[in-house]
Amino acid sequence: MIDLVILISLLALGYGFGQYAEKKHYTSIRKRELILRTIPVVASKIPPQGNPNYDSQLVSGSVVISVDYFKRFVAGLRGLFGGRITSYETLLDRARREAILRVKREAKDMGAEFVFNIKLETASIHKGRGNGIGSVEVLAYGTALIPN
Amino acid sequence: MQYSNPKIPEGINTSKTNPLKEFAVLTIGVIFVVISVLALLIILVDLFADKIPFQWEKEMPIERVLGNKDGSQLPDYINVLSQKVISNMQLPDDMDITVHYVNDDTVNAFATLGGHIVIYRGLLEKLTYEEELAAIIAHEVAHIKYRHPILGASHGLAVGLVLSIISSSADDIVSGLLGNTSMITVMKFSRDYEYQADKEAIELLIKIYGQADGALGLFDIFKSVHNAVEPIEFLNTHPLTDNRIKQAKSMIFDKQVTNQSSMTNFPQDYISWLASEK
């Protein structure tokens, strides 16, 4: 009985705070993406041809986001049946976009116009801790081109 | 190479499903699967569990665990009453019952493996009439008659085995849900056993005393003991007292028992023995 009450409260807390945080994060991501649109970020390994007068510099941005209890519970259930873990899709989407935003922010601060050869890496940083609630790190890095 | 910087559409990397809907579908799915698999398993186990010879139960060292914990001996009155109840219950020949008494405030009585029945002083003190004590003894003997302790133990073993297999591969927070669901499944069987034992006890009361008010009196005692709101039935090993009363009353009605005789008081020597135990 008490187990069930604890489980339901944890799920409710996880859902409430998790959804609130996610909504807030998405609003902030959209706002900043609009501001930083002027800095294109591309995956191409070759810098844009034509203007050779650029300095280049490494820029990186990383973010760690924790899974909430509710998301993890739903993902655990999905683990039994199979299928898309939709509760983690938004989590990783937020993490990737936030990491790229941090790259852009860094690039903008150093006066860059363009970032090429962008790479993304993902790591779950709770491995080996079975009971820990999961969290995910996304690291984005690329080469910023600063006009000289 | 032409380069453009289009605005990326929102939500292309995520699904639009409502998380609560997904949660509900998955949870209900898991609960349904677990309950049906375990119920099937328990039904299968039941096919074999009551074939376990009672002799094997008797050979288990249960007595050492229960004992007469504080050396209290049962008064003759309880022994005589138990014999009277047991002899009216058509037990199989190889089945014998041992009644234990524990000098403790707990308001409870239970039956366990090997034909052992334990009654606590706390429960005896709540009783007013002999019929109530007879109802308790008959209820517990009925559990043994229908092999409920060995069935219950077998359920626990089977369910535990399945759960340990599942939970070793499932996520640990999900294992909690699986564990709780299986508990609820097992409790359903446990509640059915209580109804069966109640039924037997009421039949016995009618047979010996011509009326079943002892059982109703007993349920009133249970109600006063848990005078707080009783929890939800499906989370319990025992049915709600109200539902037990309902079964008792409908049985009394069906058997057309006309209540004429009043209930029997306890003899004086038993009352003074009980008072001296405290």
XYZ file of C-alpha atoms in Angstrom:
426
model
C 0.000 0.000 0.000
C 2.664 2.483 1.101
C 4.838 1.352 -1.834
C 2.085 2.242 -4.219
C 1.576 5.663 -2.652
C 5.311 6.379 -2.905
C 5.408 5.194 -6.508
C 2.441 7.328 -7.511
C 3.826 10.401 -5.738
C 7.211 9.978 -7.404
C 5.548 9.583 -10.783
C 3.376 12.640 -10.205
C 6.365 14.681 -9.054
C 8.415 13.474 -12.006
C 5.643 14.257 -14.432
C 4.820 17.656 -12.965
C 8.342 18.997 -12.657
C 9.590 17.170 -15.740
C 6.904 18.587 -18.014
C 7.307 22.064 -16.542
C 11.076 22.001 -17.053
C 10.724 20.653 -20.567
C 8.204 23.270 -21.593
C 10.334 26.053 -20.144
C 13.438 24.680 -21.821
C 11.773 24.454 -25.228
C 10.546 28.048 -24.966
C 14.049 29.209 -24.164
C 15.575 27.063 -26.954
C 13.193 28.507 -29.561
C 13.886 32.046 -28.434
C 17.660 31.667 -28.576
C 17.579 29.775 -31.868
C 15.840 32.739 -33.396
C 18.448 35.143 -32.030
C 21.406 32.998 -33.141
C 20.023 32.196 -36.603
C 22.539 34.558 -38.138
C 25.345 32.097 -37.434
C 25.006 29.096 -39.753
C 26.283 25.780 -38.431
C 27.009 23.104 -41.016
C 28.309 19.567 -40.932
C 30.491 19.995 -44.018
C 34.181 19.253 -43.463
C 35.200 21.778 -46.077
C 35.137 25.471 -45.171
C 33.169 27.692 -47.563
C 35.270 28.547 -50.584
C 35.897 32.043 -51.839
C 36.885 34.242 -48.980
C 40.194 33.107 -47.514
C 40.453 35.806 -44.898
C 39.182 33.835 -41.919
C 40.775 32.811 -38.657
C 39.525 29.439 -37.426
C 39.008 28.312 -33.878
C 37.517 25.341 -32.046
C 34.157 26.001 -30.420
C 32.310 23.553 -28.236
C 29.210 23.333 -26.134
C 28.058 20.568 -23.869
C 24.919 19.986 -21.824
C 23.823 17.395 -19.304
C 20.116 16.793 -18.804
C 18.606 14.450 -16.260
C 15.741 12.099 -17.010
C 12.794 12.548 -14.676
C 11.221 9.647 -12.818
C 8.151 9.623 -15.008
C 10.122 9.501 -18.274
C 12.307 6.758 -16.941
C 9.326 4.739 -15.768
C 7.639 4.982 -19.162
C 10.941 4.081 -20.847
C 11.265 1.078 -18.527
C 7.813 -0.118 -19.519
C 8.743 0.389 -23.172
C 11.712 -1.841 -22.474
C 9.289 -4.702 -21.895
C 7.144 -4.202 -24.971
C 9.525 -2.571 -27.428
C 8.831 0.420 -29.649
C 9.819 4.066 -29.779
C 10.833 5.482 -26.424
C 8.991 8.725 -27.058
C 9.672 9.981 -23.552
C 13.405 10.082 -24.328
C 13.004 11.616 -27.787
C 12.196 15.080 -26.471
C 14.972 14.759 -23.893
C 17.634 14.110 -26.546
C 16.141 16.673 -28.902
C 16.464 19.315 -26.205
C 20.009 18.239 -25.369
C 21.196 18.362 -29.006
C 19.653 21.736 -29.684
C 20.948 23.183 -26.432
C 24.485 21.924 -27.179
C 24.418 23.502 -30.653
C 23.071 26.718 -29.164
C 26.017 26.832 -26.803
C 28.370 26.336 -29.743
C 26.686 29.233 -31.540
C 26.804 31.400 -28.448
C 30.540 30.779 -28.074
C 31.074 31.450 -31.781
C 29.104 34.678 -31.614
C 31.045 35.832 -28.561
C 34.317 35.467 -30.454
C 32.850 37.338 -33.410
C 32.594 34.351 -35.746
C 30.264 34.310 -38.752
C 30.128 30.644 -39.505
C 30.728 27.244 -37.866
C 31.610 24.265 -40.018
C 32.439 20.617 -39.408
C 30.014 20.425 -36.466
C 30.076 17.111 -34.595
C 27.728 15.770 -31.934
C 28.520 13.209 -29.288
C 26.122 11.655 -26.834
C 26.940 9.886 -23.607
C 24.748 8.544 -20.865
C 26.523 9.354 -17.646
C 24.740 6.974 -15.289
C 26.206 3.772 -16.691
C 26.925 1.115 -14.105
C 24.639 2.728 -11.554
C 21.550 0.620 -11.921
C 19.500 2.535 -9.379
C 20.536 6.012 -10.435
C 18.151 8.013 -12.465
C 19.615 8.404 -15.936
C 21.112 11.537 -17.350
C 22.431 12.284 -20.777
C 25.292 14.439 -21.971
C 25.424 15.887 -25.473
C 28.626 17.536 -26.631
C 28.746 19.588 -29.818
C 31.949 20.954 -31.275
C 33.027 22.503 -34.552
C 35.293 25.025 -36.182
C 34.329 28.657 -36.019
C 35.389 31.023 -38.808
C 36.214 34.508 -37.609
C 36.702 37.187 -40.250
C 40.009 39.000 -39.818
C 27.448 25.294 -53.818
C 24.357 27.219 -52.980
C 23.809 27.784 -49.290
C 20.578 28.785 -47.655
C 19.555 29.027 -44.025
C 15.945 27.862 -43.790
C 14.015 27.826 -40.544
C 13.920 24.248 -39.279
C 10.373 23.048 -38.586
C 9.548 22.327 -34.965
C 8.987 18.794 -33.648
C 10.555 16.768 -36.450
C 12.688 14.730 -34.067
C 10.032 13.997 -31.480
C 6.735 12.166 -31.358
C 3.508 13.947 -30.710
C 2.128 11.268 -28.363
C 0.738 12.423 -25.072
C 3.091 11.053 -22.380
C 0.206 10.376 -20.007
C -1.618 8.349 -22.621
C 1.463 6.297 -23.329
C 1.987 5.790 -19.609
C -1.598 4.628 -19.152
C -1.515 2.224 -22.091
C 1.804 0.693 -21.032
C 0.911 0.427 -17.352
C -2.448 -1.167 -17.999
C -0.782 -3.498 -20.495
C 1.851 -4.604 -18.004
C -0.671 -5.070 -15.206
C -2.949 -7.084 -17.463
C -0.109 -9.323 -18.680
C 1.305 -9.876 -15.180
C -2.081 -10.645 -13.646
C -3.075 -13.092 -16.364
C 0.285 -14.873 -16.417
C 0.397 -15.167 -12.617
C -3.234 -16.220 -12.299
C -2.587 -18.968 -14.838
C 0.563 -19.975 -12.994
C -1.230 -20.063 -9.647
C -4.030 -22.174 -11.093
C -1.403 -24.574 -12.453
C 0.424 -24.660 -9.121
C -2.869 -25.369 -7.350
C -3.303 -28.499 -9.457
C -0.213 -29.914 -7.806
C 0.076 -28.163 -4.453
C -2.854 -29.888 -2.769
C -1.456 -33.248 -3.863
C 1.479 -32.673 -1.505
C 0.927 -35.187 1.286
C -0.118 -33.611 4.565
C 2.475 -35.868 6.171
C 5.227 -33.788 4.529
C 3.799 -30.655 6.046
C 3.769 -32.298 9.444
C 7.435 -33.199 9.102
C 8.408 -29.562 8.655
C 9.861 -28.121 11.871
C 7.036 -25.584 12.160
C 6.439 -26.389 15.805
C 9.916 -25.242 16.718
C 9.157 -21.833 15.233
C 5.737 -21.440 16.847
C 6.132 -23.413 20.021
C 4.215 -22.431 23.067
C 6.349 -19.357 23.016
C 6.094 -18.589 26.701
C 5.213 -22.062 27.877
C 1.567 -21.158 28.385
C -0.638 -24.192 28.365
C -4.038 -24.158 26.805
C -6.868 -24.406 29.317
C -8.949 -27.579 29.052
C -11.915 -25.517 27.976
C -10.235 -24.465 24.710
C -8.962 -27.992 24.109
C -12.408 -29.487 24.572
C -14.032 -26.839 22.386
C -11.412 -27.349 19.650
C -11.990 -31.092 19.698
C -15.715 -30.536 19.420
C -15.219 -28.201 16.441
C -12.635 -30.395 14.713
C -14.676 -33.585 15.073
C -17.540 -31.860 13.245
C -15.468 -30.743 10.292
C -14.839 -34.030 8.438
C -11.104 -33.638 8.179
C -9.179 -36.242 6.158
C -7.875 -39.087 8.315
C -4.220 -38.133 8.109
C -4.861 -34.523 9.111
C -4.443 -33.503 12.714
C -4.673 -30.060 14.231
C -2.501 -28.581 16.964
C -3.841 -25.482 18.685
C -1.255 -23.055 20.070
C -1.772 -20.111 22.314
C 0.471 -17.076 22.470
C 0.318 -14.738 25.441
C 0.494 -11.514 23.484
C -1.685 -8.451 22.939
C -1.944 -9.041 19.171
C -5.579 -9.367 18.111
C -5.106 -12.212 15.675
C -5.252 -15.926 15.004
C -3.770 -17.833 12.103
C -3.340 -21.282 10.627
C -0.066 -22.446 9.145
C 1.701 -25.422 7.598
C 1.542 -28.731 9.426
C -1.955 -28.263 10.866
C -0.916 -25.658 13.436
C -3.324 -22.997 14.618
C -2.165 -20.067 16.699
C -4.501 -17.914 18.765
C -3.271 -14.796 20.520
C -4.425 -13.658 23.953
C -5.321 -10.265 22.465
C -8.026 -11.887 20.370
C -9.341 -14.106 23.185
C -9.801 -11.019 25.364
C -12.082 -9.431 22.788
C -14.492 -12.381 22.789
C -17.690 -12.560 24.799
C -19.302 -15.844 23.780
C -18.220 -19.403 23.156
C -19.713 -19.277 19.653
C -17.237 -16.575 18.703
C -14.283 -18.689 19.805
C -15.766 -21.689 17.993
C -16.068 -19.534 14.844
C -12.388 -18.599 15.050
C -11.278 -22.186 15.551
C -13.548 -23.414 12.743
C -12.293 -20.704 10.398
C -8.664 -21.612 11.009
C -9.315 -25.361 10.836
C -11.087 -24.778 7.509
C -7.922 -23.134 6.182
C -6.048 -26.315 7.018
C -8.813 -28.581 5.743
C -8.600 -26.918 2.329
C -4.789 -26.865 2.455
C -4.629 -23.062 2.255
C -1.243 -22.752 4.013
C 0.509 -25.057 1.529
C -1.340 -23.465 -1.392
C -0.348 -20.001 -0.207
C 3.266 -21.050 0.279
C 3.311 -22.592 -3.206
C 1.881 -19.416 -4.716
C 4.536 -17.361 -2.981
C 7.252 -19.649 -4.269
C 5.984 -19.736 -7.858
C 5.378 -15.997 -8.017
C 8.733 -15.258 -6.400
C 10.488 -17.427 -8.952
C 8.820 -15.734 -11.921
C 9.413 -12.283 -10.466
C 13.077 -12.911 -9.826
C 13.480 -13.973 -13.456
C 11.656 -10.920 -14.790
C 13.192 -8.376 -12.458
C 16.729 -9.494 -13.227
C 16.182 -8.269 -16.787
C 13.680 -5.441 -16.283
C 14.444 -1.923 -15.172
C 14.350 -1.705 -11.386
C 11.598 0.898 -11.106
C 9.480 -1.230 -13.386
C 10.232 -4.282 -11.238
C 8.498 -2.451 -8.399
C 5.323 -2.228 -10.445
C 5.603 -5.901 -11.394
C 6.135 -6.856 -7.749
C 3.130 -4.886 -6.553
C 0.912 -6.255 -9.289
C 1.850 -9.823 -8.464
C 1.200 -9.185 -4.763
C -2.264 -7.979 -5.692
C -2.826 -11.105 -7.770
C -1.790 -13.396 -4.931
C -3.977 -11.450 -2.489
C -7.024 -12.141 -4.637
C -6.493 -15.860 -4.043
C -5.883 -15.226 -0.375
C -9.211 -13.361 -0.078
C -11.016 -16.243 -1.776
C -9.566 -18.551 0.871
C -10.899 -16.300 3.610
C -14.394 -16.455 2.142
C -14.124 -20.232 1.887
C -12.972 -20.516 5.513
C -15.752 -18.150 6.669
C -18.299 -20.257 4.850
C -17.084 -23.431 6.509
C -17.062 -21.762 9.925
C -20.641 -20.540 9.524
C -21.813 -24.000 8.448
C -20.136 -25.462 11.501
C -21.710 -22.924 13.869
C -25.134 -23.722 12.468
C -24.412 -27.441 12.835
C -23.287 -27.235 16.472
C -25.252 -24.294 17.847
C -28.181 -24.043 15.462
C -27.330 -20.420 14.660
C -24.412 -18.406 13.301
C -24.487 -15.283 15.444
C -21.005 -16.151 16.681
C -19.563 -15.289 13.261
C -21.460 -12.004 13.094
C -20.269 -11.153 16.617
C -16.736 -11.894 15.542
C -16.998 -9.585 12.527
C -18.292 -6.833 14.795
C -15.153 -7.280 16.872
C -12.996 -6.995 13.733
C -14.816 -3.806 12.816
C -14.242 -2.285 16.206
C -10.563 -3.283 16.078
C -10.002 -1.617 12.715
C -12.368 1.189 13.582
C -10.416 3.399 11.238
C -11.477 3.311 7.613
C -10.579 -0.043 6.155
C -8.213 0.139 3.194
C -9.117 -0.733 -0.352
C -10.012 -4.408 -0.699
C -7.787 -5.308 -3.646
C -4.708 -4.271 -1.667
C -5.476 -6.704 1.138
C -4.996 -10.354 1.992
C -8.385 -10.357 3.732
C -11.750 -9.271 2.374
C -13.334 -6.182 3.872
C -15.257 -7.085 7.012
C -18.437 -5.641 5.484
C -18.176 -8.078 2.600
C -17.585 -10.960 4.989
C -20.679 -9.925 6.930
C -22.599 -9.808 3.661
C -21.580 -13.392 2.839
C -22.444 -14.551 6.356
C -25.866 -12.922 6.308
C -26.751 -14.321 2.910
C -25.702 -17.792 4.076
C -27.792 -17.473 7.216
C -30.693 -16.331 5.071
C -30.262 -19.165 2.563
C -30.123 -21.782 5.280
C -33.235 -20.258 6.853
C -31.725 -20.283 10.293
C -34.213 -18.942 12.779
C -32.389 -17.401 15.637
C -33.953 -18.617 18.850
C -31.183 -19.801 21.109
C -29.035 -17.172 22.773
C -25.257 -17.438 22.783
C -23.263 -19.365 25.379
C -21.187 -17.508 27.948
C -17.657 -18.598 28.758
C -17.258 -20.767 31.895
C -15.929 -19.018 34.982
C -12.656 -20.960 35.209
C -11.762 -19.962 31.646
C -12.515 -16.302 32.357
C -10.311 -16.336 35.448
C -7.548 -18.177 33.539
C -7.596 -15.511 30.829
C -7.539 -12.737 33.421
C -4.535 -14.359 35.132
C -2.608 -14.515 31.858
C -2.372 -10.794 31.425
